[in-house]
XYZ file of C-alpha atoms in Angstrom:
328
model
C -119.502 17.149 181.446
C -119.423 20.314 183.510
C -121.085 23.418 182.094
C -119.401 26.725 181.323
C -121.598 29.818 181.347
C -120.408 33.369 180.687
C -121.838 36.503 182.299
C -122.511 39.182 179.652
C -124.021 41.708 182.042
C -123.336 44.451 181.053
C -123.183 43.580 177.349
C -119.683 42.795 176.126
C -119.374 41.759 172.503
C -115.795 40.455 172.855
C -116.829 38.185 175.727
C -119.822 36.954 173.733
C -117.577 36.063 170.787
C -115.146 34.297 173.121
C -118.026 32.294 174.605
C -119.224 31.206 171.158
C -115.777 30.418 169.759
C -114.577 28.512 172.835
C -117.634 26.262 172.983
C -119.163 27.616 176.192
C -122.524 26.062 177.042
C -124.425 29.296 177.569
C -124.443 32.950 178.539
C -126.392 35.210 180.863
C -127.449 38.533 179.374
C -129.920 41.362 179.913
C -131.382 40.602 176.480
C -131.090 37.679 174.068
C -131.135 39.896 170.969
C -127.455 40.942 170.766
C -126.331 37.364 171.444
C -128.570 35.924 168.718
C -127.006 38.306 166.193
C -123.607 36.649 166.773
C -124.543 32.987 166.852
C -126.604 30.276 168.480
C -125.977 29.455 172.128
C -128.131 28.919 175.215
C -129.156 32.323 176.570
C -130.376 32.990 180.101
C -132.312 36.258 179.888
C -135.856 37.583 180.365
C -136.442 36.852 176.653
C -134.001 33.930 176.437
C -134.102 30.141 176.409
C -134.103 30.111 180.213
C -135.700 32.845 182.316
C -133.916 34.055 185.479
C -135.732 33.359 188.767
C -138.053 31.044 186.888
C -135.864 28.366 185.280
C -132.689 29.182 187.191
C -132.094 31.136 190.406
C -129.192 33.358 191.462
C -128.334 33.391 195.141
C -125.637 35.368 196.937
C -124.258 33.615 200.020
C -123.110 36.025 202.716
C -124.299 34.189 205.836
C -125.674 30.867 207.065
C -129.271 31.878 206.297
C -128.331 32.462 202.643
C -126.611 29.092 202.565
C -129.664 27.320 203.968
C -131.889 29.008 201.371
C -129.507 27.976 198.599
C -129.407 24.387 199.822
C -133.200 24.216 199.876
C -133.545 25.779 196.409
C -130.899 23.469 194.946
C -133.059 20.445 195.802
C -135.542 21.319 193.055
C -133.903 23.891 190.776
C -130.564 24.794 189.267
C -128.935 27.694 191.089
C -126.107 30.128 190.390
C -124.178 30.782 193.582
C -122.335 34.040 194.237
C -119.852 34.000 197.122
C -118.450 37.563 197.394
C -115.956 36.481 200.049
C -114.902 33.466 197.946
C -114.467 30.373 200.071
C -114.783 26.687 199.344
C -116.957 25.780 202.346
C -120.366 26.941 200.983
C -119.706 25.042 197.753
C -118.830 21.881 199.665
C -122.117 22.043 201.530
C -124.106 22.697 198.368
C -122.367 20.038 196.270
C -123.099 17.528 199.010
C -126.818 18.268 198.462
C -127.006 17.566 194.737
C -126.044 18.384 191.161
C -127.769 21.735 190.627
C -125.019 24.167 191.636
C -123.238 26.567 189.279
C -120.498 28.590 190.948
C -119.544 32.125 189.959
C -115.788 32.362 189.369
C -113.446 35.138 188.261
C -110.124 33.297 187.895
C -108.785 30.009 186.568
C -107.767 28.965 190.102
C -111.316 29.494 191.368
C -112.623 27.430 188.435
C -110.244 24.568 189.225
C -111.283 24.569 192.894
C -115.003 24.745 192.163
C -114.878 21.957 189.581
C -113.115 19.574 191.957
C -114.652 20.409 195.348
C -115.414 17.197 197.281
C -113.806 15.363 194.300
C -117.181 15.677 192.543
C -117.262 19.373 191.781
C -120.081 21.750 190.980
C -122.297 21.160 187.950
C -120.763 24.145 186.218
C -119.230 27.591 186.514
C -120.358 31.062 185.541
C -117.358 33.068 184.344
C -117.568 36.687 185.483
C -114.744 38.658 183.887
C -113.809 41.342 181.376
C -111.074 39.129 179.939
C -112.006 36.989 176.897
C -108.853 34.920 177.444
C -110.172 33.727 180.811
C -113.345 32.501 179.094
C -111.214 30.517 176.666
C -108.991 29.143 179.446
C -111.917 27.958 181.564
C -113.581 26.370 178.526
C -110.353 24.521 177.708
C -110.086 23.369 181.315
C -113.552 21.820 181.232
C -113.234 20.385 177.730
C -109.888 18.769 178.517
C -111.791 16.259 180.607
C -111.826 15.152 184.189
C -109.384 12.575 185.543
C -110.304 9.758 187.834
C -112.574 7.384 185.889
C -111.696 3.984 187.300
C -110.491 1.596 184.615
C -109.914 -2.082 185.302
C -107.340 -4.538 184.021
C -109.068 -7.276 182.018
C -107.376 -10.621 181.424
C -108.177 -12.064 177.987
C -109.655 -15.586 178.170
C -110.908 -16.161 174.607
C -110.580 -14.697 171.124
C -112.386 -16.412 168.269
C -114.022 -15.628 164.900
C -117.838 -15.584 165.017
C -118.794 -15.053 161.373
C -120.208 -12.022 159.605
C -122.232 -9.173 161.002
C -122.741 -5.428 161.013
C -120.202 -3.314 162.846
C -120.210 0.405 163.623
C -117.485 2.988 162.994
C -118.031 6.119 165.094
C -116.499 9.147 163.354
C -116.264 12.154 165.653
C -115.650 15.860 165.115
C -112.580 15.576 167.358
C -109.084 14.254 166.778
C -107.988 11.550 169.196
C -104.460 10.719 170.253
C -102.616 7.484 171.055
C -104.068 5.876 174.173
C -107.574 7.242 173.594
C -110.703 5.443 172.494
C -114.223 4.539 173.598
C -115.645 2.115 176.156
C -117.671 -0.609 174.412
C -119.153 -3.878 175.625
C -121.637 -6.646 174.864
C -123.286 -6.061 178.235
C -123.871 -3.076 180.492
C -121.695 -4.591 183.206
C -118.380 -4.610 181.372
C -116.638 -2.490 178.750
C -113.387 -2.691 176.774
C -111.418 0.435 175.869
C -111.381 0.243 172.067
C -108.506 2.307 170.671
C -109.024 5.046 168.086
C -107.528 4.601 164.613
C -104.560 6.881 165.325
C -101.714 4.539 164.385
C -99.816 4.165 161.127
C -100.582 1.045 159.113
C -99.092 -0.250 155.825
C -102.570 -0.736 154.360
C -104.794 2.017 155.742
C -104.065 5.668 156.569
C -104.731 6.760 160.181
C -108.203 8.051 160.939
C -107.676 9.770 164.310
C -111.307 10.896 164.415
C -112.581 7.295 164.259
C -113.235 4.389 166.588
C -114.211 1.125 164.915
C -116.322 0.333 167.919
C -117.952 -3.054 167.398
C -121.215 -4.802 166.631
C -124.452 -2.863 166.198
C -125.862 -4.413 169.380
C -123.078 -3.228 171.679
C -123.278 -0.653 174.455
C -121.163 2.502 174.295
C -120.540 4.718 177.311
C -121.739 8.286 176.670
C -121.770 11.468 178.794
C -123.679 11.597 182.045
C -122.857 8.046 183.090
C -125.253 6.690 180.458
C -124.933 4.153 177.649
C -126.216 4.034 174.081
C -126.535 1.252 171.543
C -124.003 1.679 168.757
C -126.797 1.197 166.210
C -128.693 4.200 167.625
C -125.867 6.743 167.270
C -126.264 9.532 164.717
C -124.642 12.801 163.686
C -124.830 15.391 166.446
C -124.901 12.912 169.331
C -122.362 13.302 172.119
C -120.009 10.480 173.080
C -117.206 10.003 175.600
C -113.569 9.752 174.552
C -111.584 7.989 177.277
C -107.812 7.762 177.751
C -106.051 4.813 179.297
C -105.124 6.997 182.283
C -108.837 7.334 183.119
C -109.351 10.903 181.904
C -112.252 11.582 179.585
C -113.739 14.249 177.355
C -116.855 14.686 175.269
C -116.956 14.643 171.477
C -119.634 15.180 168.853
C -120.513 12.422 166.403
C -120.044 13.581 162.821
C -120.931 10.353 161.047
C -121.740 6.713 161.776
C -120.736 3.959 159.332
C -122.448 0.575 159.568
C -120.980 -2.086 157.286
C -121.011 -5.893 157.086
C -117.648 -7.343 158.125
C -116.105 -10.523 159.659
C -116.217 -10.398 163.448
C -114.244 -11.556 166.513
C -115.631 -12.420 169.940
C -113.276 -11.225 172.686
C -113.867 -12.468 176.231
C -112.039 -11.484 179.408
C -112.431 -11.443 183.153
C -111.573 -9.137 186.022
C -111.801 -10.204 189.664
C -114.088 -13.070 188.726
C -116.424 -11.016 186.527
C -116.674 -12.034 182.875
C -116.959 -9.425 180.133
C -117.073 -9.619 176.351
C -117.215 -7.563 173.187
C -117.623 -8.309 169.486
C -115.236 -6.418 167.220
C -114.323 -6.460 163.557
C -111.736 -9.074 162.612
C -109.059 -6.715 161.283
C -105.500 -5.753 162.239
C -106.465 -2.076 162.585
C -108.920 -2.784 165.420
C -107.076 -2.387 168.699
C -107.595 -2.440 172.446
C -105.522 -0.575 175.053
C -102.893 -2.151 177.307
C -102.249 -0.964 180.901
C -99.276 1.094 179.643
C -101.686 2.927 177.285
C -100.221 1.324 174.144
C -102.460 -0.333 171.565
C -102.725 -4.046 170.805
C -104.441 -5.415 167.702
C -107.319 -7.828 168.241
C -105.749 -10.137 165.656
C -102.715 -10.654 167.912
C -104.617 -11.029 171.205
C -104.229 -14.292 173.082
C -105.426 -15.690 176.423
C -103.489 -14.176 179.302
C -103.023 -10.777 177.652
C -104.143 -7.828 179.775
C -106.122 -4.882 178.417
C -108.030 -1.970 179.923
C -111.761 -1.686 180.409
C -114.384 -0.750 182.936
C -116.491 -2.918 185.224
C -119.978 -1.730 186.175
C -122.541 -3.002 188.668
C -126.308 -3.212 188.281
C -128.148 -3.011 184.967
C -129.366 -0.431 182.485
C -132.819 0.811 181.522
C -132.945 3.182 178.552
C -129.229 3.779 179.057
C -129.524 4.740 182.727
C -127.923 2.677 185.489
C -130.543 0.960 187.640
C -130.208 -1.010 190.848
C -132.025 -4.195 189.914
C -131.202 -7.739 188.924
C -130.514 -8.009 185.199
C -128.759 -11.016 183.698
C -126.876 -10.447 180.435
C -124.645 -13.063 178.829
């Protein structure tokens, strides 16, 4: 997820409150004291969590020499880039070098451009404004997620009961909507989009904050292109909510429920690659069709098509690695 920082130099209490209430990732201030009195947030200040020109550098780009210095600094340290004559070209060059660039912006349009430059975007933006509403707008823009995650169509090949086992419900601090869920799989090479419990049911009330995600052993895609074991999740962890259209957003785990239940094995394939997941055997557990509607695992049959994600390579401590790993 991209970062949103807010410039509080000079001190502006209204902006600080907007940063805290909108969920900004951090602020830059002349002193951490006034910020700490309002709430807890990352502070970049001489007495803050990060120290300017030590942990993070600010560079103004006015010519090619400045750009070269920024590109060199960005190889080893996070930088905040000021472009007084705001153009997209310096950001393109810097983004091409790595993931350490935070762009200073003063409008929603500039934020949109910076966050999508070269389709990858900068690592974050520093909002420089006197308008608290702009802070809120930029925060909403980032938190609404980024489109473009490539989902695959998976053709179901097998659905069968596999006995009892422990499954994990992931309860988040966010409300999900129809078409949203989480990417879960038995292996790190293939994931199914498991739908959130947003739908009405004669037996159970909707739980739009919940994804009944699968067996304790399964992988779940989390922010930063990483994975986590469902069994390892705990309150306060961050997870990815993904929509069938490919857009995604982060959410905070509020609770994890592990209970013994009857289970289904679901197998599928996409372009010759086999994928699988183990889910609870219950009507309320659903996957997502290509039209973003939900289908219950109890009604799945061979030939049905659902959405998921195909990965290459393996995983080591949740990070993608380019090595031969066989999982089956």
